[in-house]
Amino acid sequence: MGPHPAVAAIRVAVRRVLHDVLNHHSSHSSHSPASAHPAQQPVAAGPARPAGAPLTAAVADGPPLVLVACSGGADSMALASALAFEAPRLGVRAGGITVDHGLQDGSDVRAAEVVLRMRSLGLDPVDAVAVEVGRAGGPEAAARDARYAALDAAAERHGAAAVLLGHTRDDQAETVLLGLARGSGTRSLSGMAAKAGRGGRYRRPFLEVDRQTARKACLIQSLPVWEDPHNADPLYTRSRLRHEGLPALEKALGKGVVEALARTAQLSRDDADALDSWAADAERTVLDERGTLDATALYALPAAVRRRVLRRAAIAAGAPAGSLFARHIEEVDRLITGWRGQGTVNLPGRVGVRRQGGRLVIRQG
C-alpha cells in the first residue's frame, strides 16, 4: 500500500525538482575541467571547506547538496519531510536552514526547535541563522530581504546546488492578487517563479500543491508544526488577503479562484518572458554608445516593449528595481509619447530622466 495521497503529492513535487537539480549538476560537472580527468579525482573526502571558500573540483563533482528553507510551519515542514525522503533515494545530499528574524519573543527557542526537527528527519547539515531586520520597504519587505540574504549566505557557505522554498499554490494566488491591487504590470502578475535567484538557486516545488495538502501531509506523518502569529495578524496585508480577501472572492465567485489565479500567473509569466526578450533585443537598436536612447525609435515600439526598455535603462542607471513602479515608467514614457517640453522626471535612486535633442538622457545624481 502506497503513502497517503497528500504525502505522495509532496514527494512527487520534490522528486521532480531533485531530478532537475541532478541533471543540471551532471551537465555542469561534465563540462568542468576537473571532470575531464576522472583518474585525477580524489577518492577520499578531504578536510572541511572553510566558510565562504570557493567550491573545489572534488566538492563540485560530488553529490549535490540541496537545502530546504524551513520556518517550522506546515508548508516548509512538509517540504523538509519530502526532501529527507526523496534525496537519499536519488543520491542527493539534503540539509536545512532556518532563519530567526528576531521579531517575536522566544524566536531563538523556536529556531532551535526547528533545527532539532530537521535533524530528526535526517537532514544534514542544518543551520539556524539570526538576522537583523531593517525598515526599508516596510516590515514584510524588510524581513524578506533579510531572509534571502541569510539564505544566499548559507547556500554559498555550504556549496548548495539549490535551496527549496515552501511557497504553495495558495501563496501564488495571493501574490497575483497583491500585484493586481498595486496596478502592476504583467511581470508582477506572473507571481513567483518556480526557479529563481542566481543560477536558478531557489526552487519552489509546491507551486502546484495547495496549502491544505501540505498541512494534511504533516498531519499524516505526525510532524509537529509551528503557527506563525504574523500569518494571522491583520496588520499585514498578505494576512488580511489570506483570511478575508480570498475567502470573500471564493464566496462571491465560487471555488476554483486559487487555481485560476495560479494559472493566470503562469500565463502572465510566459507573456512577460516573451516581452522581456523582445525588449532586450529592441534596446540594442535604440541605445547609443553614450547610453542615451533614441526617442523616435522608442516611439515606434509597442507600448509594452517600450516601457520595458525604459525600465531596463532606469535600473541600469541606478534606480532600485524594487522601488521602480509602473507610475514612474509612465512618467518617463510621456517624455516619448506626450512630449511638450516638460522637465526632468525624477526616479528612485536619485536617477533623473530628461529629453534632450531627440534623445532620452538617463543619469544618476
GROMACS .gro file of C-alpha atoms in nm:
model
  365
    1MET     CA    1   0.000   0.000   0.000
    2GLY     CA    2   0.141   0.336  -0.102
    3PRO     CA    3   0.162   0.656   0.101
    4HIS     CA    4  -0.136   0.879   0.169
    5PRO     CA    5  -0.226   1.089  -0.140
    6ALA     CA    6  -0.116   1.410   0.033
    7VAL     CA    7   0.223   1.262   0.122
    8ALA     CA    8   0.259   1.121  -0.230
    9ALA     CA    9   0.180   1.461  -0.381
   10ILE     CA   10   0.451   1.647  -0.190
   11ARG     CA   11   0.707   1.376  -0.260
   12VAL     CA   12   0.637   1.375  -0.632
   13ALA     CA   13   0.672   1.754  -0.642
   14VAL     CA   14   1.010   1.739  -0.468
   15ARG     CA   15   1.128   1.444  -0.677
   16ARG     CA   16   1.073   1.643  -0.997
   17VAL     CA   17   1.286   1.928  -0.868
   18LEU     CA   18   1.562   1.697  -0.748
   19HIS     CA   19   1.576   1.531  -1.089
   20ASP     CA   20   1.619   1.876  -1.245
   21VAL     CA   21   1.894   1.964  -0.995
   22LEU     CA   22   2.072   1.636  -1.071
   23ASN     CA   23   2.051   1.691  -1.446
   24HIS     CA   24   2.191   2.042  -1.411
   25HIS     CA   25   2.464   1.924  -1.177
   26SER     CA   26   2.559   1.638  -1.409
   27SER     CA   27   2.572   1.870  -1.709
   28HIS     CA   28   2.781   2.125  -1.521
   29SER     CA   29   3.020   1.859  -1.391
   30SER     CA   30   3.069   1.704  -1.735
   31HIS     CA   31   3.185   2.042  -1.869
   32SER     CA   32   3.418   2.128  -1.581
   33PRO     CA   33   3.795   2.090  -1.630
   34ALA     CA   34   3.819   1.853  -1.333
   35SER     CA   35   3.565   1.611  -1.477
   36ALA     CA   36   3.771   1.571  -1.794
   37HIS     CA   37   4.032   1.376  -1.593
   38PRO     CA   38   3.845   1.130  -1.370
   39ALA     CA   39   4.165   0.945  -1.285
   40GLN     CA   40   4.287   1.253  -1.105
   41GLN     CA   41   3.979   1.284  -0.885
   42PRO     CA   42   4.033   1.218  -0.512
   43VAL     CA   43   3.867   0.908  -0.375
   44ALA     CA   44   3.855   1.015  -0.012
   45ALA     CA   45   3.696   1.319   0.143
   46GLY     CA   46   3.941   1.596   0.223
   47PRO     CA   47   3.933   1.848   0.504
   48ALA     CA   48   3.622   2.054   0.555
   49ARG     CA   49   3.591   2.359   0.329
   50PRO     CA   50   3.625   2.687   0.520
   51ALA     CA   51   3.315   2.905   0.532
   52GLY     CA   52   3.297   3.128   0.228
   53ALA     CA   53   3.571   2.941   0.040
   54PRO     CA   54   3.506   2.852  -0.325
   55LEU     CA   55   3.397   2.502  -0.416
   56THR     CA   56   3.679   2.268  -0.505
   57ALA     CA   57   3.655   2.032  -0.801
   58ALA     CA   58   3.604   1.741  -0.562
   59VAL     CA   59   3.308   1.910  -0.390
   60ALA     CA   60   3.157   2.031  -0.717
   61ASP     CA   61   3.172   1.681  -0.866
   62GLY     CA   62   3.036   1.502  -0.560
   63PRO     CA   63   2.665   1.453  -0.488
   64PRO     CA   64   2.487   1.790  -0.499
   65LEU     CA   65   2.360   1.939  -0.174
   66VAL     CA   66   2.005   2.070  -0.159
   67LEU     CA   67   1.891   2.281   0.136
   68VAL     CA   68   1.535   2.340   0.250
   69ALA     CA   69   1.441   2.676   0.398
   70CYS     CA   70   1.225   2.578   0.694
   71SER     CA   71   1.036   2.809   0.928
   72GLY     CA   72   0.873   2.522   1.115
   73GLY     CA   73   0.534   2.596   0.959
   74ALA     CA   74   0.327   2.331   0.786
   75ASP     CA   75   0.434   2.415   0.430
   76SER     CA   76   0.806   2.412   0.498
   77MET     CA   77   0.790   2.111   0.733
   78ALA     CA   78   0.608   1.914   0.464
   79LEU     CA   79   0.879   2.023   0.221
   80ALA     CA   80   1.156   1.920   0.462
   81SER     CA   81   1.000   1.576   0.512
   82ALA     CA   82   0.964   1.519   0.137
   83LEU     CA   83   1.324   1.626   0.076
   84ALA     CA   84   1.451   1.398   0.353
   85PHE     CA   85   1.260   1.105   0.198
   86GLU     CA   86   1.348   1.161  -0.169
   87ALA     CA   87   1.707   1.288  -0.152
   88PRO     CA   88   1.884   0.968  -0.040
   89ARG     CA   89   1.692   0.766  -0.297
   90LEU     CA   90   1.830   0.988  -0.573
   91GLY     CA   91   2.182   1.021  -0.439
   92VAL     CA   92   2.138   1.383  -0.329
   93ARG     CA   93   2.266   1.527  -0.003
   94ALA     CA   94   1.994   1.712   0.190
   95GLY     CA   95   2.023   1.978   0.456
   96GLY     CA   96   1.821   2.262   0.605
   97ILE     CA   97   1.834   2.622   0.717
   98THR     CA   98   1.600   2.816   0.943
   99VAL     CA   99   1.613   3.193   0.977
  100ASP     CA  100   1.548   3.366   1.309
  101HIS     CA  101   1.415   3.714   1.227
  102GLY     CA  102   1.414   3.813   1.593
  103LEU     CA  103   1.071   3.975   1.557
  104GLN     CA  104   0.898   3.778   1.833
  105ASP     CA  105   0.983   3.684   2.189
  106GLY     CA  106   1.134   3.339   2.201
  107SER     CA  107   1.220   3.331   1.830
  108ASP     CA  108   1.563   3.188   1.912
  109VAL     CA  109   1.399   2.898   2.100
  110ARG     CA  110   1.169   2.837   1.804
  111ALA     CA  111   1.468   2.831   1.567
  112ALA     CA  112   1.647   2.577   1.789
  113GLU     CA  113   1.337   2.355   1.788
  114VAL     CA  114   1.316   2.370   1.409
  115VAL     CA  115   1.681   2.266   1.387
  116LEU     CA  116   1.608   1.961   1.604
  117ARG     CA  117   1.305   1.870   1.391
  118MET     CA  118   1.507   1.888   1.070
  119ARG     CA  119   1.786   1.679   1.220
  120SER     CA  120   1.532   1.422   1.335
  121LEU     CA  121   1.428   1.387   0.971
  122GLY     CA  122   1.788   1.303   0.881
  123LEU     CA  123   1.882   1.635   0.723
  124ASP     CA  124   2.247   1.736   0.745
  125PRO     CA  125   2.390   1.999   0.752
  126VAL     CA  126   2.132   2.202   0.942
  127ASP     CA  127   2.177   2.567   1.046
  128ALA     CA  128   1.987   2.833   1.236
  129VAL     CA  129   2.081   3.187   1.134
  130ALA     CA  130   1.979   3.501   1.324
  131VAL     CA  131   1.926   3.815   1.116
  132GLU     CA  132   1.859   4.180   1.189
  133VAL     CA  133   1.552   4.309   1.007
  134GLY     CA  134   1.569   4.668   0.886
  135ARG     CA  135   1.286   4.903   0.796
  136ALA     CA  136   1.332   4.969   0.424
  137GLY     CA  137   1.017   4.899   0.223
  138GLY     CA  138   0.801   4.813   0.525
  139PRO     CA  139   0.815   4.522   0.771
  140GLU     CA  140   0.724   4.246   0.525
  141ALA     CA  141   0.973   4.356   0.259
  142ALA     CA  142   1.249   4.416   0.515
  143ALA     CA  143   1.202   4.070   0.667
  144ARG     CA  144   1.205   3.913   0.321
  145ASP     CA  145   1.527   4.094   0.225
  146ALA     CA  146   1.699   3.983   0.546
  147ARG     CA  147   1.579   3.626   0.499
  148TYR     CA  148   1.703   3.592   0.142
  149ALA     CA  149   2.038   3.746   0.231
  150ALA     CA  150   2.077   3.479   0.501
  151LEU     CA  151   1.970   3.201   0.264
  152ASP     CA  152   2.214   3.321  -0.001
  153ALA     CA  153   2.496   3.323   0.253
  154ALA     CA  154   2.406   2.974   0.375
  155ALA     CA  155   2.396   2.837   0.021
  156GLU     CA  156   2.740   2.984  -0.050
  157ARG     CA  157   2.880   2.861   0.279
  158HIS     CA  158   2.770   2.503   0.221
  159GLY     CA  159   2.814   2.497  -0.155
  160ALA     CA  160   2.446   2.412  -0.206
  161ALA     CA  161   2.319   2.344  -0.557
  162ALA     CA  162   1.968   2.460  -0.466
  163VAL     CA  163   1.752   2.595  -0.186
  164LEU     CA  164   1.392   2.474  -0.168
  165LEU     CA  165   1.116   2.715  -0.065
  166GLY     CA  166   0.775   2.605   0.061
  167HIS     CA  167   0.551   2.850  -0.127
  168THR     CA  168   0.225   2.680  -0.227
  169ARG     CA  169  -0.037   2.744  -0.493
  170ASP     CA  170  -0.228   2.949  -0.236
  171ASP     CA  171   0.076   3.173  -0.184
  172GLN     CA  172   0.097   3.215  -0.561
  173ALA     CA  173  -0.268   3.323  -0.580
  174GLU     CA  174  -0.211   3.578  -0.303
  175THR     CA  175   0.094   3.716  -0.483
  176VAL     CA  176  -0.104   3.763  -0.805
  177LEU     CA  177  -0.381   3.949  -0.620
  178LEU     CA  178  -0.130   4.173  -0.444
  179GLY     CA  179   0.024   4.262  -0.781
  180LEU     CA  180  -0.321   4.329  -0.923
  181ALA     CA  181  -0.407   4.558  -0.630
  182ARG     CA  182  -0.090   4.761  -0.691
  183GLY     CA  183  -0.182   4.808  -1.055
  184SER     CA  184   0.138   4.634  -1.156
  185GLY     CA  185   0.226   4.501  -1.498
  186THR     CA  186   0.243   4.154  -1.646
  187ARG     CA  187   0.567   4.063  -1.469
  188SER     CA  188   0.415   4.127  -1.126
  189LEU     CA  189   0.101   3.933  -1.218
  190SER     CA  190   0.321   3.637  -1.310
  191GLY     CA  191   0.373   3.578  -0.939
  192MET     CA  192   0.661   3.371  -0.806
  193ALA     CA  193   0.884   3.174  -1.041
  194ALA     CA  194   0.936   2.801  -0.989
  195LYS     CA  195   1.307   2.870  -1.035
  196ALA     CA  196   1.463   3.198  -0.928
  197GLY     CA  197   1.777   3.361  -0.791
  198ARG     CA  198   2.132   3.348  -0.916
  199GLY     CA  199   2.175   3.046  -1.138
  200GLY     CA  200   1.824   2.925  -1.051
  201ARG     CA  201   1.932   2.864  -0.690
  202TYR     CA  202   1.582   2.893  -0.543
  203ARG     CA  203   1.328   2.624  -0.628
  204ARG     CA  204   0.959   2.619  -0.537
  205PRO     CA  205   0.832   2.260  -0.573
  206PHE     CA  206   0.489   2.330  -0.421
  207LEU     CA  207   0.354   2.597  -0.659
  208GLU     CA  208   0.110   2.338  -0.792
  209VAL     CA  209   0.033   2.197  -0.446
  210ASP     CA  210  -0.235   2.361  -0.233
  211ARG     CA  211  -0.176   2.461   0.128
  212GLN     CA  212  -0.429   2.210   0.259
  213THR     CA  213  -0.237   1.921   0.101
  214ALA     CA  214   0.083   2.030   0.275
  215ARG     CA  215  -0.098   2.055   0.608
  216LYS     CA  216  -0.256   1.714   0.564
  217ALA     CA  217   0.083   1.563   0.480
  218CYS     CA  218   0.219   1.694   0.811
  219LEU     CA  219  -0.080   1.555   1.000
  220ILE     CA  220  -0.049   1.211   0.837
  221GLN     CA  221   0.322   1.196   0.920
  222SER     CA  222   0.271   1.332   1.275
  223LEU     CA  223   0.506   1.623   1.203
  224PRO     CA  224   0.488   1.900   1.464
  225VAL     CA  225   0.431   2.240   1.307
  226TRP     CA  226   0.459   2.598   1.430
  227GLU     CA  227   0.190   2.852   1.351
  228ASP     CA  228   0.349   3.192   1.292
  229PRO     CA  229   0.125   3.452   1.463
  230HIS     CA  230   0.221   3.703   1.193
  231ASN     CA  231   0.028   3.489   0.943
  232ALA     CA  232  -0.293   3.576   1.126
  233ASP     CA  233  -0.205   3.937   1.214
  234PRO     CA  234  -0.439   4.180   1.030
  235LEU     CA  235  -0.165   4.444   1.037
  236TYR     CA  236  -0.002   4.258   0.747
  237THR     CA  237  -0.153   4.296   0.401
  238ARG     CA  238  -0.096   3.934   0.299
  239SER     CA  239  -0.258   3.813   0.619
  240ARG     CA  240  -0.572   4.019   0.551
  241LEU     CA  241  -0.582   3.890   0.196
  242ARG     CA  242  -0.544   3.530   0.313
  243HIS     CA  243  -0.809   3.538   0.584
  244GLU     CA  244  -1.053   3.794   0.443
  245GLY     CA  245  -0.990   3.871   0.077
  246LEU     CA  246  -0.959   3.526  -0.079
  247PRO     CA  247  -1.246   3.372   0.123
  248ALA     CA  248  -1.467   3.664   0.012
  249LEU     CA  249  -1.371   3.605  -0.352
  250GLU     CA  250  -1.446   3.234  -0.324
  251LYS     CA  251  -1.780   3.312  -0.164
  252ALA     CA  252  -1.870   3.551  -0.445
  253LEU     CA  253  -1.722   3.359  -0.739
  254GLY     CA  254  -1.723   3.000  -0.619
  255LYS     CA  255  -1.445   2.751  -0.563
  256GLY     CA  256  -1.154   2.745  -0.801
  257VAL     CA  257  -1.036   3.103  -0.755
  258VAL     CA  258  -0.695   2.996  -0.622
  259GLU     CA  259  -0.639   2.755  -0.911
  260ALA     CA  260  -0.746   3.021  -1.164
  261LEU     CA  261  -0.513   3.282  -1.017
  262ALA     CA  262  -0.222   3.038  -1.018
  263ARG     CA  263  -0.297   2.957  -1.382
  264THR     CA  264  -0.305   3.330  -1.458
  265ALA     CA  265   0.040   3.359  -1.302
  266GLN     CA  266   0.184   3.100  -1.540
  267LEU     CA  267   0.021   3.255  -1.848
  268SER     CA  268   0.140   3.600  -1.744
  269ARG     CA  269   0.492   3.468  -1.690
  270ASP     CA  270   0.503   3.322  -2.041
  271ASP     CA  271   0.389   3.657  -2.186
  272ALA     CA  272   0.631   3.856  -1.970
  273ASP     CA  273   0.925   3.635  -2.069
  274ALA     CA  274   0.848   3.689  -2.438
  275LEU     CA  275   0.811   4.067  -2.397
  276ASP     CA  276   1.130   4.091  -2.191
  277SER     CA  277   1.320   3.910  -2.464
  278TRP     CA  278   1.176   4.146  -2.725
  279ALA     CA  279   1.270   4.447  -2.513
  280ALA     CA  280   1.628   4.323  -2.470
  281ASP     CA  281   1.663   4.299  -2.848
  282ALA     CA  282   1.496   4.637  -2.904
  283GLU     CA  283   1.721   4.808  -2.650
  284ARG     CA  284   2.024   4.744  -2.868
  285THR     CA  285   1.862   4.932  -3.158
  286VAL     CA  286   1.774   5.248  -2.961
  287LEU     CA  287   2.075   5.278  -2.728
  288ASP     CA  288   2.393   5.459  -2.837
  289GLU     CA  289   2.747   5.438  -2.703
  290ARG     CA  290   2.683   5.730  -2.465
  291GLY     CA  291   2.396   5.546  -2.302
  292THR     CA  292   2.121   5.775  -2.439
  293LEU     CA  293   1.804   5.647  -2.607
  294ASP     CA  294   1.660   5.747  -2.945
  295ALA     CA  295   1.315   5.895  -2.874
  296THR     CA  296   1.187   5.845  -3.230
  297ALA     CA  297   1.287   5.480  -3.238
  298LEU     CA  298   1.131   5.427  -2.895
  299TYR     CA  299   0.803   5.584  -3.012
  300ALA     CA  300   0.782   5.326  -3.292
  301LEU     CA  301   0.791   5.034  -3.048
  302PRO     CA  302   0.475   4.877  -2.900
  303ALA     CA  303   0.397   5.035  -2.561
  304ALA     CA  304   0.463   4.713  -2.365
  305VAL     CA  305   0.806   4.674  -2.523
  306ARG     CA  306   0.894   5.044  -2.499
  307ARG     CA  307   0.818   5.062  -2.129
  308ARG     CA  308   1.030   4.757  -2.064
  309VAL     CA  309   1.319   4.922  -2.246
  310LEU     CA  310   1.273   5.233  -2.031
  311ARG     CA  311   1.262   5.027  -1.712
  312ARG     CA  312   1.578   4.837  -1.808
  313ALA     CA  313   1.756   5.164  -1.879
  314ALA     CA  314   1.645   5.319  -1.549
  315ILE     CA  315   1.766   5.018  -1.350
  316ALA     CA  316   2.096   5.019  -1.540
  317ALA     CA  317   2.137   5.385  -1.440
  318GLY     CA  318   2.095   5.301  -1.070
  319ALA     CA  319   1.721   5.302  -0.993
  320PRO     CA  320   1.640   5.020  -0.745
  321ALA     CA  321   1.420   4.765  -0.922
  322GLY     CA  322   1.206   4.710  -0.611
  323SER     CA  323   1.124   5.080  -0.583
  324LEU     CA  324   1.056   5.140  -0.951
  325PHE     CA  325   0.681   5.122  -1.007
  326ALA     CA  326   0.453   5.146  -1.310
  327ARG     CA  327   0.371   5.511  -1.236
  328HIS     CA  328   0.740   5.601  -1.261
  329ILE     CA  329   0.777   5.437  -1.600
  330GLU     CA  330   0.455   5.601  -1.721
  331GLU     CA  331   0.600   5.944  -1.640
  332VAL     CA  332   0.916   5.862  -1.834
  333ASP     CA  333   0.706   5.723  -2.120
  334ARG     CA  334   0.530   6.058  -2.153
  335LEU     CA  335   0.865   6.209  -2.249
  336ILE     CA  336   0.827   5.991  -2.559
  337THR     CA  337   0.454   5.986  -2.630
  338GLY     CA  338   0.343   6.320  -2.483
  339TRP     CA  339   0.644   6.547  -2.528
  340ARG     CA  340   0.558   6.912  -2.457
  341GLY     CA  341   0.894   7.035  -2.336
  342GLN     CA  342   0.844   6.909  -1.979
  343GLY     CA  343   1.137   6.894  -1.739
  344THR     CA  344   1.332   6.610  -1.578
  345VAL     CA  345   1.147   6.308  -1.440
  346ASN     CA  346   1.294   6.205  -1.106
  347LEU     CA  347   1.308   5.833  -1.025
  348PRO     CA  348   1.405   5.640  -0.710
  349GLY     CA  349   1.779   5.608  -0.653
  350ARG     CA  350   1.839   5.975  -0.749
  351VAL     CA  351   1.803   5.886  -1.117
  352GLY     CA  352   1.684   6.164  -1.347
  353VAL     CA  353   1.544   6.127  -1.699
  354ARG     CA  354   1.526   6.419  -1.943
  355ARG     CA  355   1.469   6.459  -2.314
  356GLN     CA  356   1.744   6.641  -2.496
  357GLY     CA  357   1.787   6.681  -2.870
  358GLY     CA  358   1.555   6.395  -2.961
  359ARG     CA  359   1.717   6.156  -2.715
  360LEU     CA  360   1.645   6.043  -2.359
  361VAL     CA  361   1.928   6.102  -2.114
  362ILE     CA  362   1.910   5.884  -1.801
  363ARG     CA  363   2.165   5.970  -1.535
  364GLN     CA  364   2.214   5.925  -1.161
  365GLY     CA  365   2.294   6.220  -0.938
   0.00000   0.00000   0.00000
